[in-house]
Structures are given as structure tokens and as C-alpha cells.
Amino acid sequence: MTRLNIVVGITGGIAAYKAVGVVRALVLAGHDVHVVPTEGALRFVGRPTLEAISRNPVHTELYEGVAEVRHVAIGQAADLIVIAPATANSIAKLAAGLADDLLGNTLLASEAPVVIAPAMHTEMWRHPATRANVETLRSRGVTIVGPAVGQLTGADSGPGRMEEPDVIVRAALERVLGEASKHEASAHRGDLAGRHVVVSAGGTREPLDPVRFLGNRSSGKQGIAIAEAARERGAHVTLIAANLEVAEPEGCDIRRVSTTLELQAAVAEAAQGADVVVMAAAVADYRPASVSEAKIKKEQSDDGLTLELVRNPDILASLGNAPHPGTLLVGFAAETEADDERLFELGRAKREAKGADLLVVNRVGWNEGFASDENRVVVIGDGGAVVARADGTKLSVAHDILDVVVAQATTAAPAATTPKESETE
Ligand code: CTP
């Protein structure tokens, strides 16, 4: 793998905290990362964090390190410059070629490809000045990633949200490694061509009344990463999306659902004839016995409120415990168990109980697992054996899981790997 010297410029917007995820993913991918934050960026994220995550010293001052001519040295040495987030102001400065800080100098002194991830309020993004600046940068060969559409810092939402770190990192590396990275990527990509992969992602919600629901903290990121990875490897992907908190991936057939019963119906339909079903969604095991037509008022129950819940169907178990020739079933187990061996045991028991072919176990907790861009999992296969361990961005974990899926499908279910007649020309 090529080890790149990458400069990550961070400018002063609230999305600066997410830039830490960009730096971390680049470091985990084996690159040498030098962070150049603006003064504004350091109001949102601290220098020690950036130094610890990048494993390199972090400088902002133009007049520090003059003897080593730092203001040009960083840019000259770079193979790639990524700016995340790029504020409207920093885009304007870049378009005008201003060099009043270390990041501006670094950019002017560099011939490396530049990839920027804009982040700002919708009005600023749509402003003619910003539009013109973005066009200028584009015409100079700068790659613009995003912005995504979604919830912004205030109550507003629309285009302006910084793209997710995974997406930025992928676009940035592809920009510089170009065809090479695509070939590297396609070494095993394409191995799901002609396959139908169904992925459930997110978390179900069970309504109590028109304004309230019982839900869970699943963001949907790992499931989306699996859908994206399967699509990259050539699969036709049906994504059953339960209340996703992140942008939906492109190129997938998306079915939106909210409750467990809706998820069950969508999975049952999509799973027919599917080669792989991945149940990454966090499914509510119980739902309120009745849903109030009107908002529940507190006057109705002065001394507290007792909810009666009924069991939901277990979607994975009903698929797994029925014959499913030619369909590989992948379940997830989200567990809070701290001890590794006991965690694996819970995974083994869950795999057996649900009749899954593979079970991906990950530890969750108040601070682990959910909205993070990274994950650490083990995959339990036949006879309860640990068949893979994966650690890294949710996208790289997704590919590691799919590696096992492909290997398993090849040995266990030839129907899932031999192109179907109708699909061969
Ligand atoms: N699952 C499902 N239907 C349910 C509950 C879970 O299909 N009603 C699936 C999930 O999508 C996941 C796997 O089963 O792939 C395990 O989910 P998890 O929440 O870890 O397990 P539970 O069966 O809910 O067991 P428990 O909460 O008791 O650990």
C-alpha cells in the first residue's frame, strides 16, 4: 500500500469536531497525517486532540518554525491536501489565493491535489459569492465532496452539512491514488456482481401516541456501510432503512420503514430469492400493547405511568429457523458484556438461537458502538468458530464482513455464487 503524506486543513466551523474522524481514518489507513488547523478551528477542537489522533505535532502559527521555512515546507511535502470542514470564508480565501495564515501558505506552496468538504448554512452555500468561489476551485481541479443534505447546527436543515468522514476519506484517497486505488479496491470488488443483497439498517421505533415512540440509539451507520460496500462489490442492494440518522447511500434500492412490524414485512418481501440478508438494524423486541390515538396527557396518570408492552416477532429468527437454501443469513449482536470470552459466548448462543449462518458481535455501551464512525467486531460462523475479527472504519469493517460472506457463500451455498441463468448473457 502507498503511504501518503497528507495535510488535513481544518477551518473554523462546528463540523471541525468531525474532522477528527477524517484524521483518524487516514491514520488508520496507514498514512502520515499533518493537521493544519486555522485559529478558528482550534476554538472547536483542541490541539492535543489533533496531535494525539494524527500522531504528529500540530502547527498553526505562520511565524513559528521560520528556520525550517515551515510555511512552504508542509505544502511542498504533501501528496494530498484535504480541507474538512471548509467554511464559506475559507473557500473564499482559497479561491482568492490568500495566504494570511499557515493553511493559506501551505495551499499556495503546494502542487498536491486538493479535496475540500464544505460545511455551512444552506443560505451561505447557495450565496452567489460562494457558488462562484466553488466554481473557481472546481475549474482549478479541486475536488468538492458534499455538502450533504441534513440537519444543520441550528434548527434548520438542508444542503450544508459536512459529508461523513468515511465519504470524505474515500473520495480523497481515490483522488490521489486514482485508478490504482480503484484497482486495489476492485481486487475483491465485483465478487458480488449479479447477487441480491438485502441489508436492514437503523433502529425501529414503536409509537406510543402521535408524538412519542420507544426507540433505540442505532444510527444506521454500520448497516449503511454494509450496503455501500456490497454495492461497490457489484451487488444489487435493497436497503431497508429504519429511521436512519445519516444520509442514505446512493445506488441502493431503499425501502423506508419505522416499526418492527413494517421492517418485518419489508424484509420478508425483499428476502425472497435474495442471496444474502444482513440484519444490521436494531429491532425493538417489544411494542406498546396499544397506541393512543390522542396524545397521552399527564393528568390521565398522576402517579406515574405503566406501559404494557407485547413481544415483537423476531425477524432474524423466523428467517433463520425456516429453510433458507441459497440465502446466507447474517445477524448482528449488540452486547454490553465487557469480557471478550463471555461476549463471544453470547454471540455463539445468539447465532444458534436465531439460525443465522454468520453472527457479527459488537460491544455497545453508553460511549461505544452507536454514532461512531468506527467499529470493532468479531464474526462467528459454523460451529461457533470466530471466523474473522475486524477493527477500523465502519466501511472497512463492512468489507471485512463481506469477505467472510463471499468465502462462506462459495463453500456453503453454490447457488449464491454461481451467476443465475437469467443474469448471464
Ligand atoms: N433481531 C430481529 N428481530 C428482533 C430482534 C432482533 O431480527 N425482534 C435481529 C437483529 O437485527 C440482529 C439480531 O437479531 O441481527 C440480534 O439482535 P439483538 O438486539 O442483539 O438481540 P435480541 O434478539 O434482541 O436479544 P437480546 O436483546 O435479548 O440480547
Short mmCIF file of C-alpha atoms and ligand atoms in Angstrom, two decimals:
data_model
loop_
_atom_site.label_atom_id
_atom_site.label_comp_id
_atom_site.label_asym_id
_atom_site.label_seq_id
_atom_site.Cartn_x
_atom_site.Cartn_y
_atom_site.Cartn_z
CA MET A 1 0.00 0.00 0.00
CA THR A 2 1.22 3.50 -0.77
CA ARG A 3 1.87 5.56 2.36
CA LEU A 4 0.92 9.14 1.59
CA ASN A 5 1.93 12.39 3.25
CA ILE A 6 -1.46 14.01 3.79
CA VAL A 7 -2.19 17.51 5.09
CA VAL A 8 -5.59 17.89 6.71
CA GLY A 9 -6.61 21.54 6.91
CA ILE A 10 -9.34 22.22 9.44
CA THR A 11 -11.17 25.53 9.32
CA GLY A 12 -13.40 27.20 11.88
CA GLY A 13 -16.83 25.63 11.71
CA ILE A 14 -18.75 23.44 14.12
CA ALA A 15 -18.11 20.41 11.87
CA ALA A 16 -14.43 20.73 12.92
CA TYR A 17 -15.11 18.12 15.60
CA LYS A 18 -15.96 15.62 12.85
CA ALA A 19 -12.61 16.35 11.16
CA VAL A 20 -11.07 14.29 13.97
CA GLY A 21 -12.79 11.29 12.36
CA VAL A 22 -11.22 12.15 9.00
CA VAL A 23 -7.74 12.37 10.55
CA ARG A 24 -8.24 9.13 12.44
CA ALA A 25 -9.45 7.20 9.38
CA LEU A 26 -6.47 8.41 7.32
CA VAL A 27 -4.03 7.41 10.08
CA LEU A 28 -5.74 4.02 10.47
CA ALA A 29 -5.41 3.56 6.70
CA GLY A 30 -1.63 3.85 7.20
CA HIS A 31 -0.93 7.41 6.04
CA ASP A 32 1.28 10.10 7.56
CA VAL A 33 -1.11 12.90 8.50
CA HIS A 34 -0.19 16.50 9.32
CA VAL A 35 -3.01 18.64 10.63
CA VAL A 36 -3.03 22.39 9.93
CA PRO A 37 -5.96 23.97 11.77
CA THR A 38 -6.85 27.64 11.49
CA GLU A 39 -7.11 29.69 14.68
CA GLY A 40 -10.88 29.44 14.31
CA ALA A 41 -10.75 25.64 14.11
CA LEU A 42 -8.91 25.49 17.43
CA ARG A 43 -11.93 27.09 19.09
CA PHE A 44 -13.89 23.96 18.18
CA VAL A 45 -11.31 21.23 18.65
CA GLY A 46 -8.17 21.26 20.78
CA ARG A 47 -4.60 20.94 19.58
CA PRO A 48 -3.82 18.00 21.97
CA THR A 49 -6.67 16.00 20.41
CA LEU A 50 -5.34 16.67 16.91
CA GLU A 51 -1.76 15.81 17.91
CA ALA A 52 -2.82 12.60 19.64
CA ILE A 53 -5.02 11.43 16.77
CA SER A 54 -2.64 12.44 13.96
CA ARG A 55 0.45 11.27 15.88
CA ASN A 56 2.28 14.39 14.61
CA PRO A 57 2.88 17.89 16.02
CA VAL A 58 0.24 20.42 15.03
CA HIS A 59 1.19 23.97 13.98
CA THR A 60 -0.93 26.98 13.11
CA GLU A 61 1.46 29.88 13.50
CA LEU A 62 2.93 31.42 10.39
CA TYR A 63 5.88 32.89 12.24
CA GLU A 64 6.82 29.75 14.15
CA GLY A 65 9.38 27.39 12.64
CA VAL A 66 10.71 30.08 10.32
CA ALA A 67 14.19 28.47 10.24
CA GLU A 68 12.73 25.35 8.65
CA VAL A 69 10.62 27.53 6.30
CA ARG A 70 7.56 25.75 7.62
CA HIS A 71 5.11 27.97 5.74
CA VAL A 72 6.14 26.35 2.48
CA ALA A 73 7.69 23.08 3.68
CA ILE A 74 4.40 21.48 4.76
CA GLY A 75 2.72 22.18 1.42
CA GLN A 76 5.73 21.14 -0.65
CA ALA A 77 5.96 17.76 1.08
CA ALA A 78 2.25 16.95 0.76
CA ASP A 79 0.90 14.28 -1.60
CA LEU A 80 -2.66 15.33 -0.85
CA ILE A 81 -4.42 18.18 0.96
CA VAL A 82 -7.85 17.63 2.48
CA ILE A 83 -9.78 20.54 3.97
CA ALA A 84 -12.59 19.43 6.27
CA PRO A 85 -14.63 21.32 7.10
CA ALA A 86 -14.18 24.05 4.51
CA THR A 87 -16.16 27.08 5.68
CA ALA A 88 -17.58 29.68 3.26
CA ASN A 89 -14.80 32.03 4.38
CA SER A 90 -12.02 29.52 3.81
CA ILE A 91 -13.42 28.67 0.36
CA ALA A 92 -13.39 32.38 -0.50
CA LYS A 93 -9.79 32.68 0.71
CA LEU A 94 -8.71 29.63 -1.24
CA ALA A 95 -10.40 30.94 -4.40
CA ALA A 96 -8.66 34.30 -3.97
CA GLY A 97 -5.29 32.70 -3.14
CA LEU A 98 -4.96 34.46 0.22
CA ALA A 99 -2.09 33.36 2.42
CA ASP A 100 -2.57 35.15 5.72
CA ASP A 101 -2.21 32.03 7.85
CA LEU A 102 -0.31 28.75 7.80
CA LEU A 103 -3.06 26.87 5.98
CA GLY A 104 -3.26 29.54 3.24
CA ASN A 105 0.52 29.39 2.75
CA THR A 106 0.51 25.62 2.74
CA LEU A 107 -2.12 25.62 -0.01
CA LEU A 108 -0.29 28.15 -2.16
CA ALA A 109 3.03 26.38 -1.74
CA SER A 110 1.66 23.01 -2.81
CA GLU A 111 1.07 21.29 -6.11
CA ALA A 112 -0.73 18.38 -4.45
CA PRO A 113 -4.36 17.57 -5.30
CA VAL A 114 -6.82 19.37 -3.02
CA VAL A 115 -10.06 17.85 -1.75
CA ILE A 116 -12.46 20.01 0.25
CA ALA A 117 -15.56 19.16 2.27
CA PRO A 118 -17.69 22.31 2.55
CA ALA A 119 -19.80 22.85 5.67
CA MET A 120 -22.01 25.88 6.21
CA HIS A 121 -25.60 27.00 6.48
CA THR A 122 -27.74 26.48 3.39
CA GLU A 123 -28.04 30.22 2.68
CA MET A 124 -24.26 30.61 2.71
CA TRP A 125 -23.83 27.59 0.42
CA ARG A 126 -26.37 29.00 -2.02
CA HIS A 127 -24.98 32.55 -1.92
CA PRO A 128 -23.76 33.68 -5.36
CA ALA A 129 -20.34 34.53 -3.90
CA THR A 130 -19.88 31.01 -2.56
CA ARG A 131 -21.25 29.48 -5.79
CA ALA A 132 -18.72 31.49 -7.82
CA ASN A 133 -15.85 30.57 -5.48
CA VAL A 134 -16.73 26.90 -5.61
CA GLU A 135 -16.86 27.05 -9.43
CA THR A 136 -13.43 28.72 -9.47
CA LEU A 137 -12.00 25.96 -7.30
CA ARG A 138 -13.64 23.26 -9.39
CA SER A 139 -12.19 24.74 -12.58
CA ARG A 140 -8.75 24.60 -10.91
CA GLY A 141 -9.18 20.89 -10.30
CA VAL A 142 -10.17 20.98 -6.62
CA THR A 143 -12.43 18.05 -5.68
CA ILE A 144 -15.52 19.13 -3.76
CA VAL A 145 -17.06 16.46 -1.52
CA GLY A 146 -20.59 17.27 -0.42
CA PRO A 147 -22.05 19.10 1.31
CA ALA A 148 -24.65 16.58 2.44
CA VAL A 149 -28.28 17.42 2.98
CA GLY A 150 -29.46 17.16 6.57
CA GLN A 151 -29.77 18.70 10.00
CA LEU A 152 -27.56 21.76 10.46
CA THR A 153 -26.31 23.30 13.69
CA GLY A 154 -29.43 25.32 14.43
CA ALA A 155 -32.99 24.20 13.92
CA ASP A 156 -32.55 24.41 10.16
CA SER A 157 -31.80 21.64 7.73
CA GLY A 158 -30.84 21.49 4.05
CA PRO A 159 -27.66 21.26 1.99
CA GLY A 160 -24.67 22.44 4.01
CA ARG A 161 -23.84 19.61 6.38
CA MET A 162 -20.30 18.30 6.11
CA GLU A 163 -20.15 14.88 4.45
CA GLU A 164 -19.44 11.95 6.74
CA PRO A 165 -15.72 11.29 7.43
CA ASP A 166 -15.84 7.90 5.65
CA VAL A 167 -17.12 9.51 2.45
CA ILE A 168 -14.52 12.30 2.57
CA VAL A 169 -11.66 9.89 3.15
CA ARG A 170 -12.76 7.61 0.34
CA ALA A 171 -13.09 10.50 -2.13
CA ALA A 172 -9.75 11.97 -1.05
CA LEU A 173 -7.81 8.73 -1.39
CA GLU A 174 -9.46 7.93 -4.68
CA ARG A 175 -8.50 11.37 -5.97
CA VAL A 176 -4.81 10.80 -5.35
CA LEU A 177 -4.46 7.06 -5.75
CA GLY A 178 -6.88 7.24 -8.67
CA GLU A 179 -7.07 4.16 -10.81
CA ALA A 180 -4.58 2.35 -8.57
CA SER A 181 -6.89 2.56 -5.57
CA LYS A 182 -9.84 1.60 -7.71
CA HIS A 183 -7.98 -1.48 -8.89
CA GLU A 184 -6.90 -2.27 -5.37
CA ALA A 185 -10.49 -1.82 -4.38
CA SER A 186 -11.79 -3.93 -7.22
CA ALA A 187 -9.39 -6.80 -6.48
CA HIS A 188 -12.21 -8.29 -4.47
CA ARG A 189 -14.91 -5.87 -5.56
CA GLY A 190 -17.11 -7.28 -8.24
CA ASP A 191 -17.20 -10.53 -6.27
CA LEU A 192 -20.87 -9.85 -5.50
CA ALA A 193 -21.81 -8.96 -9.08
CA GLY A 194 -25.20 -10.33 -10.01
CA ARG A 195 -26.06 -11.04 -6.36
CA HIS A 196 -29.00 -9.58 -4.47
CA VAL A 197 -28.02 -8.40 -1.00
CA VAL A 198 -30.67 -7.21 1.45
CA VAL A 199 -29.49 -5.07 4.35
CA SER A 200 -31.60 -3.72 7.20
CA ALA A 201 -30.16 -0.68 8.96
CA GLY A 202 -31.10 1.82 11.65
CA GLY A 203 -33.37 1.30 14.61
CA THR A 204 -37.09 0.63 14.79
CA ARG A 205 -39.49 2.95 16.60
CA GLU A 206 -42.65 1.84 18.33
CA PRO A 207 -45.23 4.61 18.69
CA LEU A 208 -46.98 5.26 21.99
CA ASP A 209 -49.12 8.10 20.74
CA PRO A 210 -48.96 10.56 17.81
CA VAL A 211 -45.91 12.32 19.27
CA ARG A 212 -43.93 9.70 21.20
CA PHE A 213 -42.18 6.46 20.50
CA LEU A 214 -39.94 3.84 22.09
CA GLY A 215 -36.69 3.72 20.16
CA ASN A 216 -33.01 2.93 20.41
CA ARG A 217 -29.68 4.61 19.73
CA SER A 218 -28.73 2.88 16.49
CA SER A 219 -27.64 5.49 13.91
CA GLY A 220 -27.67 3.07 10.97
CA LYS A 221 -24.02 3.76 10.07
CA GLN A 222 -22.77 0.18 10.13
CA GLY A 223 -25.73 -1.10 8.11
CA ILE A 224 -25.30 1.69 5.55
CA ALA A 225 -21.61 0.88 5.29
CA ILE A 226 -22.50 -2.74 4.52
CA ALA A 227 -24.98 -1.62 1.87
CA GLU A 228 -22.35 0.67 0.31
CA ALA A 229 -19.65 -1.98 0.43
CA ALA A 230 -21.95 -4.58 -1.16
CA ARG A 231 -22.88 -2.12 -3.90
CA GLU A 232 -19.18 -1.33 -4.52
CA ARG A 233 -18.61 -5.05 -4.94
CA GLY A 234 -21.27 -5.20 -7.63
CA ALA A 235 -24.35 -6.41 -5.74
CA HIS A 236 -27.88 -5.22 -6.30
CA VAL A 237 -28.65 -3.88 -2.83
CA THR A 238 -32.02 -3.46 -1.17
CA LEU A 239 -31.60 -1.28 1.92
CA ILE A 240 -34.41 -1.45 4.42
CA ALA A 241 -33.96 1.80 6.27
CA ALA A 242 -35.43 2.19 9.74
CA ASN A 243 -35.23 5.81 10.88
CA LEU A 244 -31.69 6.48 9.69
CA GLU A 245 -29.82 9.32 11.34
CA VAL A 246 -27.33 9.64 8.49
CA ALA A 247 -27.66 10.24 4.76
CA GLU A 248 -28.97 7.36 2.67
CA PRO A 249 -26.40 5.82 0.35
CA GLU A 250 -26.62 6.25 -3.41
CA GLY A 251 -27.32 3.43 -5.81
CA CYS A 252 -29.36 1.24 -3.45
CA ASP A 253 -32.99 0.32 -3.69
CA ILE A 254 -34.28 1.92 -0.48
CA ARG A 255 -37.40 0.91 1.45
CA ARG A 256 -38.17 3.17 4.40
CA VAL A 257 -39.84 1.66 7.43
CA SER A 258 -40.36 2.72 11.00
CA THR A 259 -41.81 -0.01 13.25
CA THR A 260 -40.70 -3.61 13.74
CA LEU A 261 -43.83 -4.92 12.01
CA GLU A 262 -43.10 -2.70 8.97
CA LEU A 263 -39.50 -3.88 8.98
CA GLN A 264 -40.64 -7.49 9.17
CA ALA A 265 -42.94 -7.07 6.15
CA ALA A 266 -40.25 -5.31 4.10
CA VAL A 267 -37.58 -7.89 4.96
CA ALA A 268 -39.92 -10.81 4.23
CA GLU A 269 -40.65 -9.39 0.79
CA ALA A 270 -37.06 -8.44 -0.10
CA ALA A 271 -35.54 -11.66 1.25
CA GLN A 272 -37.39 -13.84 -1.26
CA GLY A 273 -34.72 -15.17 -3.58
CA ALA A 274 -32.05 -12.92 -2.05
CA ASP A 275 -28.51 -14.30 -1.92
CA VAL A 276 -27.59 -12.55 1.32
CA VAL A 277 -29.68 -10.97 4.08
CA VAL A 278 -27.83 -8.84 6.63
CA MET A 279 -29.88 -7.86 9.67
CA ALA A 280 -27.91 -4.89 10.94
CA ALA A 281 -30.96 -2.99 12.21
CA ALA A 282 -31.55 -2.70 15.93
CA VAL A 283 -35.03 -4.12 16.27
CA ALA A 284 -37.34 -3.36 19.19
CA ASP A 285 -38.19 -6.60 20.96
CA TYR A 286 -41.39 -5.10 22.42
CA ARG A 287 -44.04 -2.62 21.34
CA PRO A 288 -46.81 -0.90 23.30
CA ALA A 289 -49.87 -3.14 23.57
CA SER A 290 -51.97 -0.25 22.31
CA VAL A 291 -51.19 3.02 20.59
CA SER A 292 -53.16 6.00 21.85
CA GLU A 293 -54.95 7.91 19.08
CA ALA A 294 -54.56 11.15 21.05
CA LYS A 295 -51.53 12.49 22.89
CA ILE A 296 -51.25 10.90 26.34
CA LYS A 297 -51.81 13.69 28.89
CA LYS A 298 -50.11 13.65 32.25
CA GLU A 299 -53.41 14.42 34.01
CA GLN A 300 -54.50 10.90 32.96
CA SER A 301 -51.98 9.32 35.28
CA ASP A 302 -50.90 11.48 38.19
CA ASP A 303 -48.96 8.70 39.97
CA GLY A 304 -46.69 7.68 37.13
CA LEU A 305 -47.49 5.67 34.07
CA THR A 306 -47.20 1.95 33.45
CA LEU A 307 -46.81 0.86 29.85
CA GLU A 308 -47.96 -2.54 28.76
CA LEU A 309 -45.68 -3.99 26.11
CA VAL A 310 -46.14 -7.02 23.89
CA ARG A 311 -43.42 -9.04 22.19
CA ASN A 312 -42.47 -8.25 18.62
CA PRO A 313 -41.67 -11.05 16.20
CA ASP A 314 -38.00 -11.96 15.90
CA ILE A 315 -37.37 -11.28 12.23
CA LEU A 316 -33.94 -12.90 12.00
CA ALA A 317 -35.03 -15.98 13.95
CA SER A 318 -38.07 -16.51 11.77
CA LEU A 319 -35.90 -16.37 8.64
CA GLY A 320 -33.12 -18.45 10.20
CA ASN A 321 -35.28 -21.15 11.70
CA ALA A 322 -37.07 -21.78 8.40
CA PRO A 323 -35.27 -23.46 5.49
CA HIS A 324 -33.40 -20.82 3.50
CA PRO A 325 -31.45 -22.61 0.78
CA GLY A 326 -29.23 -20.30 -1.24
CA THR A 327 -29.70 -17.38 1.17
CA LEU A 328 -26.89 -16.59 3.56
CA LEU A 329 -28.20 -15.00 6.77
CA VAL A 330 -26.04 -12.57 8.69
CA GLY A 331 -27.17 -11.35 12.10
CA PHE A 332 -25.71 -8.83 14.49
CA ALA A 333 -25.46 -8.96 18.24
CA ALA A 334 -25.10 -5.75 20.14
CA GLU A 335 -23.97 -6.65 23.65
CA THR A 336 -22.79 -4.69 26.68
CA GLU A 337 -20.70 -7.61 28.06
CA ALA A 338 -17.21 -6.36 28.94
CA ASP A 339 -15.35 -9.68 28.95
CA ASP A 340 -14.26 -10.85 25.47
CA GLU A 341 -14.82 -14.58 26.02
CA ARG A 342 -18.25 -14.07 27.54
CA LEU A 343 -19.07 -11.68 24.68
CA PHE A 344 -18.22 -14.38 22.13
CA GLU A 345 -20.28 -16.90 24.11
CA LEU A 346 -23.32 -14.62 23.90
CA GLY A 347 -22.69 -14.33 20.16
CA ARG A 348 -22.48 -18.11 19.75
CA ALA A 349 -25.71 -18.61 21.68
CA LYS A 350 -27.48 -15.93 19.66
CA ARG A 351 -26.29 -17.42 16.37
CA GLU A 352 -27.65 -20.82 17.38
CA ALA A 353 -30.94 -19.47 18.68
CA LYS A 354 -31.59 -17.41 15.56
CA GLY A 355 -30.38 -19.89 12.97
CA ALA A 356 -28.04 -17.30 11.43
CA ASP A 357 -25.18 -18.50 9.23
CA LEU A 358 -22.92 -15.72 10.46
CA LEU A 359 -23.27 -13.54 13.51
CA VAL A 360 -21.37 -10.29 13.87
CA VAL A 361 -20.80 -9.41 17.51
CA ASN A 362 -20.03 -5.89 18.63
CA ARG A 363 -19.81 -4.34 22.04
CA VAL A 364 -22.08 -1.40 22.71
CA GLY A 365 -22.39 0.89 25.67
CA TRP A 366 -23.06 4.45 26.62
CA ASN A 367 -19.97 5.52 24.71
CA GLU A 368 -19.34 2.63 22.36
CA GLY A 369 -20.74 1.45 19.10
CA PHE A 370 -23.57 3.73 18.09
CA ALA A 371 -22.95 7.06 16.37
CA SER A 372 -19.23 6.36 15.96
CA ASP A 373 -17.55 6.09 12.55
CA GLU A 374 -15.52 3.13 13.70
CA ASN A 375 -16.33 -0.30 14.92
CA ARG A 376 -14.66 -3.43 16.27
CA VAL A 377 -16.36 -6.75 15.68
CA VAL A 378 -15.86 -10.49 15.61
CA VAL A 379 -17.72 -12.73 13.19
CA ILE A 380 -18.96 -16.08 14.49
CA GLY A 381 -19.50 -18.81 11.92
CA ASP A 382 -20.07 -22.57 11.71
CA GLY A 383 -19.76 -24.43 14.99
CA GLY A 384 -19.38 -21.16 16.86
CA ALA A 385 -15.89 -20.52 15.48
CA VAL A 386 -14.56 -16.97 15.33
CA VAL A 387 -14.09 -16.70 11.55
CA ALA A 388 -12.98 -13.03 11.41
CA ARG A 389 -12.07 -10.06 13.54
CA ALA A 390 -12.35 -6.56 12.13
CA ASP A 391 -11.38 -3.18 13.51
CA GLY A 392 -11.46 0.15 11.69
CA THR A 393 -13.87 2.46 9.93
CA LYS A 394 -17.37 1.09 9.57
CA LEU A 395 -16.75 0.83 5.81
CA SER A 396 -13.60 -1.24 6.22
CA VAL A 397 -15.38 -3.42 8.80
CA ALA A 398 -18.21 -3.82 6.26
CA HIS A 399 -15.77 -5.09 3.63
CA ASP A 400 -14.20 -7.49 6.13
CA ILE A 401 -17.65 -8.90 6.92
CA LEU A 402 -18.43 -9.22 3.21
CA ASP A 403 -15.12 -11.05 2.67
CA VAL A 404 -16.46 -13.72 5.03
CA VAL A 405 -19.86 -13.67 3.32
CA VAL A 406 -18.24 -14.26 -0.07
CA ALA A 407 -15.97 -17.03 1.24
CA GLN A 408 -18.86 -18.70 3.06
CA ALA A 409 -21.20 -18.46 0.11
CA THR A 410 -18.56 -20.07 -2.10
CA THR A 411 -18.18 -23.13 0.12
CA ALA A 412 -21.65 -23.48 1.63
CA ALA A 413 -24.16 -22.29 -0.93
CA PRO A 414 -23.02 -22.52 -4.52
CA ALA A 415 -26.35 -21.04 -5.62
CA ALA A 416 -25.23 -17.76 -4.10
CA THR A 417 -22.03 -17.51 -6.11
CA THR A 418 -22.86 -19.02 -9.46
CA PRO A 419 -24.47 -16.38 -11.68
CA LYS A 420 -28.12 -17.13 -12.17
CA GLU A 421 -29.04 -18.13 -15.69
CA SER A 422 -31.30 -15.15 -16.15
CA GLU A 423 -28.37 -12.89 -15.30
CA THR A 424 -25.83 -14.36 -17.69
CA GLU A 425 -25.86 -13.00 -21.21
N1 CTP B 1 -33.46 -9.04 15.56
C1 CTP B 1 -34.59 -9.32 14.82
N2 CTP B 1 -35.82 -9.17 15.39
C2 CTP B 1 -35.95 -8.82 16.67
C3 CTP B 1 -34.80 -8.54 17.46
C4 CTP B 1 -33.56 -8.67 16.86
O1 CTP B 1 -34.48 -9.66 13.64
N3 CTP B 1 -37.16 -8.69 17.21
C5 CTP B 1 -32.13 -9.24 14.93
C6 CTP B 1 -31.27 -8.00 14.86
O2 CTP B 1 -31.44 -7.32 13.64
C7 CTP B 1 -29.87 -8.59 14.98
C8 CTP B 1 -30.07 -9.82 15.85
O3 CTP B 1 -31.44 -10.14 15.73
O4 CTP B 1 -29.38 -9.03 13.73
C9 CTP B 1 -29.71 -9.65 17.30
O5 CTP B 1 -30.27 -8.51 17.84
P1 CTP B 1 -30.06 -8.14 19.37
O6 CTP B 1 -30.82 -6.92 19.69
O7 CTP B 1 -28.59 -8.18 19.70
O8 CTP B 1 -30.67 -9.41 20.07
P2 CTP B 1 -32.06 -9.73 20.67
O9 CTP B 1 -32.62 -10.89 19.93
O10 CTP B 1 -32.92 -8.54 20.76
O11 CTP B 1 -31.65 -10.28 22.08
P3 CTP B 1 -31.38 -9.52 23.48
O12 CTP B 1 -31.92 -8.12 23.29
O13 CTP B 1 -32.12 -10.32 24.47
O14 CTP B 1 -29.89 -9.56 23.63
#
